[in-house]
Coordinates of C-alpha atoms and ligand atoms in Angstrom, one line a residue:
M1 CA 99.6 58.2 169.6
I2 CA 97.8 54.5 170.9
V3 CA 98.3 51.8 168.5
R4 CA 96.2 48.5 169.1
R5 CA 98.6 46.6 167.0
D6 CA 102.0 46.5 165.5
E7 CA 100.7 48.2 162.4
M8 CA 98.2 51.1 161.4
R9 CA 95.8 50.7 158.7
A10 CA 95.7 54.0 157.7
S11 CA 96.8 55.0 153.9
K12 CA 100.8 54.9 153.4
A13 CA 100.9 58.3 152.8
M14 CA 99.0 59.6 156.3
Q15 CA 101.2 56.5 158.2
H16 CA 104.7 58.6 156.4
R17 CA 103.0 61.6 157.9
V18 CA 102.9 60.4 161.3
L19 CA 106.1 58.3 161.9
N20 CA 108.5 61.2 160.8
T21 CA 106.4 64.3 163.2
P22 CA 108.9 64.6 165.6
N23 CA 107.0 65.2 168.3
I24 CA 104.5 62.6 167.7
E25 CA 105.8 59.1 169.6
V26 CA 103.6 55.7 168.7
L27 CA 102.8 53.2 171.2
W28 CA 102.4 49.9 169.3
N29 CA 100.6 47.3 170.7
T30 CA 98.8 49.8 173.6
T31 CA 95.4 49.8 174.4
T32 CA 93.4 52.4 176.9
K33 CA 92.6 51.5 180.2
E34 CA 91.7 54.1 181.5
I35 CA 91.4 57.7 181.2
L36 CA 91.7 59.8 184.6
G37 CA 90.9 62.5 186.1
E38 CA 87.8 64.1 187.8
K39 CA 86.7 67.1 185.8
T40 CA 89.3 67.1 183.2
V41 CA 92.1 64.9 182.3
D42 CA 95.1 64.7 183.6
G43 CA 96.6 60.9 182.8
V44 CA 95.6 58.1 180.7
M45 CA 96.6 54.3 181.7
V46 CA 97.5 52.1 179.0
T47 CA 98.0 48.4 178.9
N48 CA 100.4 47.1 176.3
T49 CA 98.5 44.0 174.9
K50 CA 102.3 41.7 174.6
T51 CA 103.8 42.1 177.7
G52 CA 100.4 43.2 179.9
E53 CA 102.3 45.7 181.6
D54 CA 100.6 49.1 182.9
R55 CA 101.6 52.0 182.5
R56 CA 100.5 55.8 183.2
L57 CA 100.8 59.2 180.8
D58 CA 101.0 62.5 182.1
V59 CA 98.6 63.6 179.1
T60 CA 96.8 66.6 179.7
W61 CA 94.2 65.7 176.2
F62 CA 92.7 62.7 174.7
F63 CA 91.1 62.6 171.2
V64 CA 89.7 59.3 170.2
A65 CA 89.1 58.5 166.6
I66 CA 88.5 55.2 165.7
G67 CA 85.7 52.9 164.2
H68 CA 84.1 53.3 160.5
T69 CA 80.7 51.8 162.7
P70 CA 77.3 53.5 160.6
N71 CA 74.7 54.9 163.2
S72 CA 72.3 53.8 161.7
D73 CA 70.4 51.1 164.3
I74 CA 67.6 53.0 164.4
F75 CA 66.5 52.6 160.9
K76 CA 67.1 49.0 160.2
P77 CA 63.9 47.9 160.9
F78 CA 62.3 50.5 157.9
I79 CA 65.5 50.4 155.4
N80 CA 67.6 48.2 153.8
M81 CA 71.1 48.1 154.7
D82 CA 74.0 45.9 154.0
E83 CA 75.1 43.2 156.7
A84 CA 77.3 46.0 158.3
G85 CA 74.6 48.8 158.6
Y86 CA 75.8 50.9 155.2
I87 CA 72.3 51.9 153.7
L88 CA 71.4 50.3 150.7
A89 CA 70.5 53.2 148.0
V90 CA 69.3 53.0 144.4
P91 CA 72.9 52.9 142.7
G92 CA 73.0 56.2 140.9
S93 CA 70.4 57.9 143.3
S94 CA 69.9 58.4 146.8
K95 CA 66.7 56.9 147.4
T96 CA 66.4 54.2 149.5
N97 CA 63.2 51.0 149.9
V98 CA 60.7 53.3 151.5
E99 CA 59.4 56.0 149.4
G100 CA 60.2 59.5 150.2
V101 CA 63.4 58.4 152.2
F102 CA 66.6 59.7 151.1
A103 CA 70.3 58.3 152.4
A104 CA 73.5 60.6 151.6
G105 CA 76.8 60.7 152.8
D106 CA 79.3 57.8 155.0
V107 CA 75.9 55.9 156.5
A108 CA 75.0 55.2 152.8
D109 CA 78.6 55.0 151.7
K110 CA 81.3 52.1 151.9
Y111 CA 83.9 53.0 149.9
Y112 CA 84.3 56.4 149.7
R113 CA 83.8 58.0 153.2
Q114 CA 85.1 61.0 152.1
A115 CA 83.6 64.8 153.3
V116 CA 82.8 66.1 149.5
T117 CA 81.1 62.7 148.7
A118 CA 79.2 62.8 151.5
A119 CA 78.5 66.5 150.6
G120 CA 77.8 65.4 147.0
S121 CA 75.8 62.8 147.9
G122 CA 74.0 65.0 150.1
C123 CA 72.9 67.6 147.5
M124 CA 71.3 64.3 145.1
A125 CA 69.5 63.4 148.5
A126 CA 68.3 67.0 148.7
L127 CA 67.5 67.4 145.4
D128 CA 65.6 63.8 145.0
A129 CA 63.9 64.9 148.3
E130 CA 62.8 68.2 146.1
R131 CA 61.8 66.5 143.3
Y132 CA 59.7 63.8 145.1
L133 CA 58.0 66.5 147.2
A134 CA 57.1 68.8 143.6
A135 CA 55.9 65.6 141.9
K136 CA 53.3 65.2 144.9
G137 CA 52.6 68.7 144.4
H138 CA 53.9 70.4 147.6
Ligands
FAD201 C1 89.4 60.7 161.6 C2 88.6 61.2 160.5 C3 89.5 62.1 159.3 C4 88.5 62.2 158.3 N1 89.5 63.2 157.6 C5 88.9 63.2 156.4 C6 89.7 64.6 154.9 O1 91.0 64.5 155.7 N2 89.0 64.2 154.0 C7 87.9 63.8 153.9 O2 87.3 64.5 152.8 N3 87.1 63.3 154.2 C8 87.6 62.8 155.7 N4 87.1 62.2 157.0 C9 86.2 61.7 156.5 C10 84.7 62.4 156.2 O3 84.9 63.4 157.8 C11 83.6 61.7 156.6 O4 83.3 61.4 154.7 C12 82.3 63.1 157.0 O5 82.5 63.3 157.9 C13 81.3 62.2 156.3 O6 79.7 63.1 156.9 P1 78.2 63.0 156.9 O7 77.8 63.8 156.8 O8 78.0 61.4 155.9 O9 78.2 62.2 157.9 P2 78.9 63.0 159.9 O10 80.0 63.9 159.6 O11 79.3 61.8 160.4 O12 77.5 64.1 160.1 C14 76.4 62.3 160.8 C15 75.6 63.4 161.9 O13 74.9 62.9 162.4 C16 74.4 62.8 163.5 N5 73.9 61.9 164.0 C17 74.1 60.4 164.3 N6 73.1 59.6 164.8 C18 72.3 60.0 165.0 C19 71.2 60.4 165.3 N7 70.4 59.2 165.6 N8 70.2 61.5 165.4 C20 70.6 62.5 165.0 N9 71.4 62.8 164.4 C21 72.4 61.6 164.5 C22 76.1 62.6 163.8 O14 76.0 63.3 165.2 C23 76.9 63.7 163.1 O15 76.7 65.2 163.7 C24 87.7 62.2 158.1 C25 86.9 61.5 158.9 C26 87.2 61.0 160.0 C27 87.1 60.3 161.3

């Protein structure tokens, strides 16, 4: 597991699980420089950010799990969002500033970002959309 810094941001419980799993080696202060291989992965070049030293890891799989940037750019011209790009819905509903457009899931939730909260807000948005269409006589 490649970690950029000398600490993780994950919850203590998740960190504990990783650090106590014998077949996970944590490479602290390390960044990925290059993924090697033509059609499949046959190695990864990593750099130690403290020493600047590069090193090849002979791995055949590479999983990326980074970032929490909402993919909301295409809506920016139309829909109100905060400075980080999270869509602002009317509290307690999925309504946005645009009539008939409803927001749900992680893109509208900077606090919880969990599958179950996303699914719940998806249900809210579906009901809001259905009621909106019904009120329009559709
Ligand atoms: C590593 C990791 C571990 C997690 N573990 C847990 C966990 O244990 N328990 C838990 O409850 N939650 C967990 N989550 C959070 C959970 O995955 C999210 O809260 C949930 O997936 C949010 O659902 P969503 O539908 O809002 O967004 P997403 O699941 O991100 O779905 C958004 C979809 O929109 C698509 N999309 C984006 N842009 C466009 C576009 N322009 N046009 C068309 N489609 C587009 C994307 O491809 C994607 O399919 C985890 C998340 C991560 C990253």
